[in-house]
CSV table of C-alpha atoms and ligand atoms in Angstrom, one decimal:
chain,number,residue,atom,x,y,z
G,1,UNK,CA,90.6,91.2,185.7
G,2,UNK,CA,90.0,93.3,182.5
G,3,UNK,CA,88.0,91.7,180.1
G,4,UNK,CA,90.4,91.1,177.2
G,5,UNK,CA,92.6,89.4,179.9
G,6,UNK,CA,89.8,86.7,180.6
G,7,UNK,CA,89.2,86.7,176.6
G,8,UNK,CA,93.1,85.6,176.5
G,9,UNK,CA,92.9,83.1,179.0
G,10,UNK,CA,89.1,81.6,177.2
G,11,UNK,CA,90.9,81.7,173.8
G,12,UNK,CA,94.5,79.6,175.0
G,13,UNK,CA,91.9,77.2,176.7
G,14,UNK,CA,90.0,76.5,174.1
G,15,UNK,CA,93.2,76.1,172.0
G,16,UNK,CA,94.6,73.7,174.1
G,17,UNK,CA,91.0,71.8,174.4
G,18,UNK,CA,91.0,71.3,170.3
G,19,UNK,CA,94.3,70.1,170.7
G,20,UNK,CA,93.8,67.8,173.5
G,21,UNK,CA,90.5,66.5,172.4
G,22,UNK,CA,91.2,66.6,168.8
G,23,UNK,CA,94.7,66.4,168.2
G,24,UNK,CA,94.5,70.6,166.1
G,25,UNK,CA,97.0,72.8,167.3
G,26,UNK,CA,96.5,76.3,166.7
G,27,UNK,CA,99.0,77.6,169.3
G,28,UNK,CA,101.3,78.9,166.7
G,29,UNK,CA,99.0,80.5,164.4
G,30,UNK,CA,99.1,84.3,164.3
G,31,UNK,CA,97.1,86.1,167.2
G,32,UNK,CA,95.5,88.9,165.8
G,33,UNK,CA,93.4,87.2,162.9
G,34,UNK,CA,93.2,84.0,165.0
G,35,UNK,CA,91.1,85.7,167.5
G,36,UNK,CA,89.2,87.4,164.4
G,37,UNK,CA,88.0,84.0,163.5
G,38,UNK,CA,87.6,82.7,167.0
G,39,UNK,CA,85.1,85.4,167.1
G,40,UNK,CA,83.2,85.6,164.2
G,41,UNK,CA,83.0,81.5,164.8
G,42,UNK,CA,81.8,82.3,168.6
G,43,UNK,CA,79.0,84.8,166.7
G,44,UNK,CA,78.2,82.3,163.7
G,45,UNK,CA,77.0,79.3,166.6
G,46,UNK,CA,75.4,81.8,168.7
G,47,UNK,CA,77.7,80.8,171.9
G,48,UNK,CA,77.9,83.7,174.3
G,49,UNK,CA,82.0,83.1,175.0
G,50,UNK,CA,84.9,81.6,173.5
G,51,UNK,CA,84.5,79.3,176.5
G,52,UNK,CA,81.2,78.4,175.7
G,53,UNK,CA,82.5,77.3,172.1
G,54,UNK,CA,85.4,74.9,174.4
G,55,UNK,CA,81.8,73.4,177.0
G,56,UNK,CA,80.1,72.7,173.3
G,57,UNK,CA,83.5,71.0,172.0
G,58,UNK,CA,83.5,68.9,175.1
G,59,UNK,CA,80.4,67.4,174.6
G,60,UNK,CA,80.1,67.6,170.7
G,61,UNK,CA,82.2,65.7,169.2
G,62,UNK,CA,80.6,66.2,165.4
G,63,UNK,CA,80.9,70.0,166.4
G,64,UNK,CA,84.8,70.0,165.1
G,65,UNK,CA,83.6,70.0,161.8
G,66,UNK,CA,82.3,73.6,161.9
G,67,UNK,CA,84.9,74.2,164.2
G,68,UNK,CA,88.0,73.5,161.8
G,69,UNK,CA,85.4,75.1,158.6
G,70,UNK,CA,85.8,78.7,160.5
G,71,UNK,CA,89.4,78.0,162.5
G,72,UNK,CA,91.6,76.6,158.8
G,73,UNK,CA,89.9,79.5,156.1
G,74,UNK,CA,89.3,76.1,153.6
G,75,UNK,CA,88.6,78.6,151.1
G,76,UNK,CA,90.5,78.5,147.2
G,77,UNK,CA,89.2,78.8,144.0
G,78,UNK,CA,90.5,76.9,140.9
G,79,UNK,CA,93.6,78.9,138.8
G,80,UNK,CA,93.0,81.6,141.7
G,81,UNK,CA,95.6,84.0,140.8
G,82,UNK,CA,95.3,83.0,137.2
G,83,UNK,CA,99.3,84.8,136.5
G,84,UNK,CA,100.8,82.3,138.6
G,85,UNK,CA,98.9,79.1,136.7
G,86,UNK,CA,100.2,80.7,133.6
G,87,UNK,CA,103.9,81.4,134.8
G,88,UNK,CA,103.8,77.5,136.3
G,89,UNK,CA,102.4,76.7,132.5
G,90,UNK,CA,105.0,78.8,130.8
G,91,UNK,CA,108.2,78.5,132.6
G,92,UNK,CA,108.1,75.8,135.2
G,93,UNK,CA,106.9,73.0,133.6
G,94,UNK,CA,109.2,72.8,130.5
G,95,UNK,CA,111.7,72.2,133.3
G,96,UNK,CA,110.0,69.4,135.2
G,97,UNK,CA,109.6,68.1,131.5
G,98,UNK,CA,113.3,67.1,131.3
G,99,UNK,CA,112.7,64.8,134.7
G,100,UNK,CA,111.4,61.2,134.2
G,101,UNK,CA,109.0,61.0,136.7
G,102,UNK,CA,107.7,64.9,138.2
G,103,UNK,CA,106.6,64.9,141.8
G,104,UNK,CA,104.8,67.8,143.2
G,105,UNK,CA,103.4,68.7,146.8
G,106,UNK,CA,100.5,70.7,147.0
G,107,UNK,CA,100.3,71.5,151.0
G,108,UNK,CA,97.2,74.0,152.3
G,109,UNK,CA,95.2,71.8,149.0
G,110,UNK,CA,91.5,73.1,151.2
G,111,UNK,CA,88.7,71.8,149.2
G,112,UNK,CA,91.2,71.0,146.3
G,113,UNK,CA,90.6,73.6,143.7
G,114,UNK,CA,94.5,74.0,143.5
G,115,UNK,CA,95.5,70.2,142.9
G,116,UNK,CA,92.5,70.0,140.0
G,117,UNK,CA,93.5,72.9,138.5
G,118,UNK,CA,97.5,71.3,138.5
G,119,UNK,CA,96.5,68.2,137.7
G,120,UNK,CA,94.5,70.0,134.0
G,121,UNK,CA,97.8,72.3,133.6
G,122,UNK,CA,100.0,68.8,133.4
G,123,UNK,CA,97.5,67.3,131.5
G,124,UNK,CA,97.4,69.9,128.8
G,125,UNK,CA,101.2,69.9,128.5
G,126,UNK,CA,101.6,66.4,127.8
G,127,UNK,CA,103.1,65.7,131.7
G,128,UNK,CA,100.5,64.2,133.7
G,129,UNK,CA,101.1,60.8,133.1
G,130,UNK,CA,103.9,60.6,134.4
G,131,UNK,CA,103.6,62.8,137.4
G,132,UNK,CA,102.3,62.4,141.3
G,133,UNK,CA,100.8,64.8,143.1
G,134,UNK,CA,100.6,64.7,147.3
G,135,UNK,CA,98.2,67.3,148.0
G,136,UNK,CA,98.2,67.3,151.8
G,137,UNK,CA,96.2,69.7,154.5
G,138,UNK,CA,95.4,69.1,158.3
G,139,UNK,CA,92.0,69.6,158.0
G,140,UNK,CA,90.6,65.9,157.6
G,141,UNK,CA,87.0,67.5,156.9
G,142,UNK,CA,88.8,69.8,153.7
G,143,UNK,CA,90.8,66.8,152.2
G,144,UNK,CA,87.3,64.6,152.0
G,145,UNK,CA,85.7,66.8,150.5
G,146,UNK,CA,89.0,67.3,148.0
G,147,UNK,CA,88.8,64.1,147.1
G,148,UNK,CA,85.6,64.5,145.9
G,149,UNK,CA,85.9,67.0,143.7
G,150,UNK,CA,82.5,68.6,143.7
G,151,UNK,CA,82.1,72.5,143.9
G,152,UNK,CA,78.9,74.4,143.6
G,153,UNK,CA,77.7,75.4,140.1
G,154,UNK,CA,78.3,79.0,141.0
G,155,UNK,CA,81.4,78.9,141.1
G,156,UNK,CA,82.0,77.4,137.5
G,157,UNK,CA,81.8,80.9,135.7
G,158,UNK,CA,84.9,82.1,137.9
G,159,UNK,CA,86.8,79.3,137.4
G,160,UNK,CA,86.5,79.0,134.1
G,161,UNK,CA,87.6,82.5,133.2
G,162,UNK,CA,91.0,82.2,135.3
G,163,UNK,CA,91.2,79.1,133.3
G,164,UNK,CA,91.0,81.2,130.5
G,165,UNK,CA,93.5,83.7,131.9
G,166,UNK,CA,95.7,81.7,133.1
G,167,UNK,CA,96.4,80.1,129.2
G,168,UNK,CA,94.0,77.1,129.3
G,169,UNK,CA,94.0,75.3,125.8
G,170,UNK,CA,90.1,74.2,125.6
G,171,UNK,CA,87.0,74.7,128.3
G,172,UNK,CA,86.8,73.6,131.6
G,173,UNK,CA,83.7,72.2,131.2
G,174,UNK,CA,85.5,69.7,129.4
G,175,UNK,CA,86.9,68.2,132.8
G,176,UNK,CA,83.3,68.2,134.4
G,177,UNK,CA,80.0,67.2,134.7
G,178,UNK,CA,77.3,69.4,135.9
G,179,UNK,CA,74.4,68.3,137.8
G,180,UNK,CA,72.0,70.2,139.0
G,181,UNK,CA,73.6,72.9,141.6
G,182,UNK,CA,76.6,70.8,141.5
G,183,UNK,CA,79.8,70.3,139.2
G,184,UNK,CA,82.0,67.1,139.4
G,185,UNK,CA,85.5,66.7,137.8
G,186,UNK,CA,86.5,63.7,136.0
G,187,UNK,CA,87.3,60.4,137.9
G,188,UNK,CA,90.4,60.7,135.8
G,189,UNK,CA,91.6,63.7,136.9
G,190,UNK,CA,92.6,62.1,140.2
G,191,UNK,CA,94.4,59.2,138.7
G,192,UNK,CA,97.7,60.7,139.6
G,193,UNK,CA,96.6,62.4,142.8
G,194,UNK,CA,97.4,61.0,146.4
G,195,UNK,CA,95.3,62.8,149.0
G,196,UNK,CA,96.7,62.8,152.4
G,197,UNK,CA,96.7,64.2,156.1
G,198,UNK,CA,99.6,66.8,156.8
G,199,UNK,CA,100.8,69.0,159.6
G,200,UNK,CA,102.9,71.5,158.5
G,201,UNK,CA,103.2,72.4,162.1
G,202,UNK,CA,104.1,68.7,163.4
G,203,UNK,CA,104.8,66.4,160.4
G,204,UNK,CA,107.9,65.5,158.7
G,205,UNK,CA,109.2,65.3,155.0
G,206,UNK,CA,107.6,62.8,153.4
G,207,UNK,CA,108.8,63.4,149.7
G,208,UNK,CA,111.1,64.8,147.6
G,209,UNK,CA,109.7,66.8,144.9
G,210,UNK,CA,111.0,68.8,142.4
G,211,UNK,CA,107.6,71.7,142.6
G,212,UNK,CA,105.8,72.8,145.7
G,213,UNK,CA,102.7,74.9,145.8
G,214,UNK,CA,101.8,76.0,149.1
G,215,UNK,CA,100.0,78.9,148.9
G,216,UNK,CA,97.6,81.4,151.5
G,217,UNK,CA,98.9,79.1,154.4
G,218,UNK,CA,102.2,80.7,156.0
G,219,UNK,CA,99.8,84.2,156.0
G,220,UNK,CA,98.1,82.0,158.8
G,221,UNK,CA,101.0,80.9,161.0
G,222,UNK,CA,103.3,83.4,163.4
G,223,UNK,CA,107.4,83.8,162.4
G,224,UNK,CA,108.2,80.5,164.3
G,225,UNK,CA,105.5,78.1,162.3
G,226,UNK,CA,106.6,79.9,159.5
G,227,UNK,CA,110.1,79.5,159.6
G,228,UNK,CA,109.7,75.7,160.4
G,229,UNK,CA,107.6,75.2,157.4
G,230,UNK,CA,110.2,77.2,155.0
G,231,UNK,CA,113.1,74.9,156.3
G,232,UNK,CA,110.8,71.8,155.9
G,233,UNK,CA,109.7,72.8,152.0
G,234,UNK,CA,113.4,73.5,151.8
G,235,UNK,CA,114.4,69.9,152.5
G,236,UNK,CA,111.8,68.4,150.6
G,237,UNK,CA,112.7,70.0,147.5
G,238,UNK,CA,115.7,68.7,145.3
G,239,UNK,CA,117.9,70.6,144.0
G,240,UNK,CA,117.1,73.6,141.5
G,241,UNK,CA,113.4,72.3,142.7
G,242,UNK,CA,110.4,75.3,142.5
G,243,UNK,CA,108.4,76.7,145.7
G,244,UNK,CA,105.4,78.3,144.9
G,245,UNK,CA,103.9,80.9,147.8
G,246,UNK,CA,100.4,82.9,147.8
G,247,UNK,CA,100.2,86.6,146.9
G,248,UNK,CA,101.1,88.0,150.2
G,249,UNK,CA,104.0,85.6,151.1
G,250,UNK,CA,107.5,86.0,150.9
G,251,UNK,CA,110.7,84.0,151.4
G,252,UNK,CA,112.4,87.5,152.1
G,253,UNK,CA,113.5,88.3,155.6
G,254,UNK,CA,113.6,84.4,156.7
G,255,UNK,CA,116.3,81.8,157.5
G,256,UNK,CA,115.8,80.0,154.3
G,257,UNK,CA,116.4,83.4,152.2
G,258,UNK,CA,119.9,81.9,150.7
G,259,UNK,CA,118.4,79.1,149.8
G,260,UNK,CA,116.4,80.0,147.1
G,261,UNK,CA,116.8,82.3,144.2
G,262,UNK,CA,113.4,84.1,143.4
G,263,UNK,CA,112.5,82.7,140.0
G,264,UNK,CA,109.9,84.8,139.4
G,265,UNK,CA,108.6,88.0,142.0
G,266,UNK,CA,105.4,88.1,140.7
G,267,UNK,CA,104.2,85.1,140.6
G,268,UNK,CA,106.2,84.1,144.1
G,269,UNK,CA,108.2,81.5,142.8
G,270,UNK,CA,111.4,80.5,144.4
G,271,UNK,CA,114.1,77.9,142.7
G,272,UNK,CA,116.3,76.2,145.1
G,273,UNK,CA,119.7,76.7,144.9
G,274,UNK,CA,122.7,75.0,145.6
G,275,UNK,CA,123.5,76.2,149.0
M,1,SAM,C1,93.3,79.6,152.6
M,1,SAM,S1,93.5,77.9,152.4
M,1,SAM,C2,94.6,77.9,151.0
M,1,SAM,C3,94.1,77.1,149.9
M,1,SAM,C4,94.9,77.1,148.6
M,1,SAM,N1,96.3,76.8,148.9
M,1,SAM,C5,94.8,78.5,148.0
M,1,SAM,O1,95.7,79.3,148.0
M,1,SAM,O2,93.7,78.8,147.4
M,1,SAM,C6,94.5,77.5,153.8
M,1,SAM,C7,94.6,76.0,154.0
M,1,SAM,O3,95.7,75.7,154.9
M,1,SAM,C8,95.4,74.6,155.7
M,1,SAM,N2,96.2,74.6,156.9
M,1,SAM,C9,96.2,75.5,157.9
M,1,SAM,N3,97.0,75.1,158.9
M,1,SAM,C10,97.6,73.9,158.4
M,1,SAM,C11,98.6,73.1,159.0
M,1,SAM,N4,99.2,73.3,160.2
M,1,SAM,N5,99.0,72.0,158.2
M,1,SAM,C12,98.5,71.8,157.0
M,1,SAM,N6,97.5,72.5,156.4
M,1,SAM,C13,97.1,73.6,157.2
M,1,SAM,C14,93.9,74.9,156.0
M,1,SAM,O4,93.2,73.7,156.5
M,1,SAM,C15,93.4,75.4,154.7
M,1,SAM,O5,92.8,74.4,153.9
């Protein structure tokens, strides 16, 4: 048997032990930078195989953690793409303005830079009082550590220039505390935050909203999670309601296409329309 053959066969076991022993399916994530991971996780623990990574899930449990940190790319930063913060600040919200209550999905939230740096837009524009935000991901280890809100001191200076760029009206470091290597954002922040497990791949609507930001996640899935996820966005939205994707994500070229009229290219913003 040729070598990448048996690599195929180590990689769908070990998919199919994660899901069976953990409940994760990766089955419909995209191949070629699904194996990329797989590998550099194999490397990173030192395990000679991919099925030596599925013997040290079997008898591991507390292993899934690292597991899900290399399989799910948790990674964000806060106002990352600081344009799109600044288009949502600009043109989005005066819409959501006119509703009485705003309701907004953040799915793919990771370690919750995102939902922080929504929950300080709304804030700043007078909105967040009376708005809800679901900020959903499957990875149970990501959303705990969301909840907390704590990111490494390092990362401060980034963040608060994209605040900057992305029109922020004070300093960040008006939202946090910093503690020694650490940075903590205000208890109050979360007020209006609901934190909460999601698979795009296997879970339903669960609200309507009138903005979704799901960004850097479809990149991840092949054309059929893909499309699945478009048509569930779709029918979570109501109508004239804004979908937000990453950089490199596009509605063009899928079965939701005529849904949606792009609001604005750049910054990846969809409206949905009537149809
Ligand atoms: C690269 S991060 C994106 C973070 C953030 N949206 C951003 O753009 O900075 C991708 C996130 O998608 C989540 N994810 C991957 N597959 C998922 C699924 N099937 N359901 C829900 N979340 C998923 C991962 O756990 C990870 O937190």
């Amino acid at each position: 048997m040729a070598e990448g053959d048996a690599e195929e066969r180590e990689i769908l076991a070990f998919v199919q032990a994660l899901k069976r022993l953990h409940g994760y399916d990766f089955s419909q994530y995209a191949p070629a930078s699904f194996k990329r991971r797989l590998r550099a996780l194999r490397a990173r623990c030192g395990a000679d195989s991919i099925a030596g990574l599925g013997r040290r899930l079997e008898r591991e449990p507390a292993f899934l953690r690292q597991v899900l940190s290399g399989l799910s790319v948790p990674v964000s930063e806060m106002f990352r793409d600081p344009w799109v913060f600044q288009a949502l600040r600009r043109d989005v919200l005066p819409v959501l303005a006119s509703y009485p209550r705003i309701h907004i999905w953040q799915a793919g939230c990771a370690h919750g830079e995102e939902v922080y740096s929504l929950a300080i837009l709304l804030q700043e524009e007078g909105l967040y009082d009376k708005s809800q935000i679901f900020a959903t991901d499957f990875n149970d280890v990501a959303l705990e550590e969301a909840a907390e809100g704590i990111y490494p001191a390092a990362s401060a200076r980034t963040y608060a220039e994209n605040y900057l760029q992305a029109g922020g009206r004070g300093s960040l470091s008006q939202y946090f505390h910093a503690r020694y290597e650490r940075i903590k954002f205000e208890e109050s922040l979360k007020r209006n935050i609901t934190f909460a497990g999601h698979n795009l791949g296997t879970d339903g609507v669960f609200a309507e909203v009138q903005l979704i930001l799901c960004r850097n996640v479809l990149i991840y899935f092949n054309d059929t999670l893909q499309d699945r996820v478009l048509r569930l966005f779709r029918d979570s939205l109501v109508h004239k309601g804004f979908l937000c994707l990453g950089a490199k994500e596009t509605l063009a070229r899928t079965p939701v296409e005529r849904d949606f009229e792009c609001f604005d290219a750049q910054a990846r913003i969809y409206r949905r329309g009537s149809a």
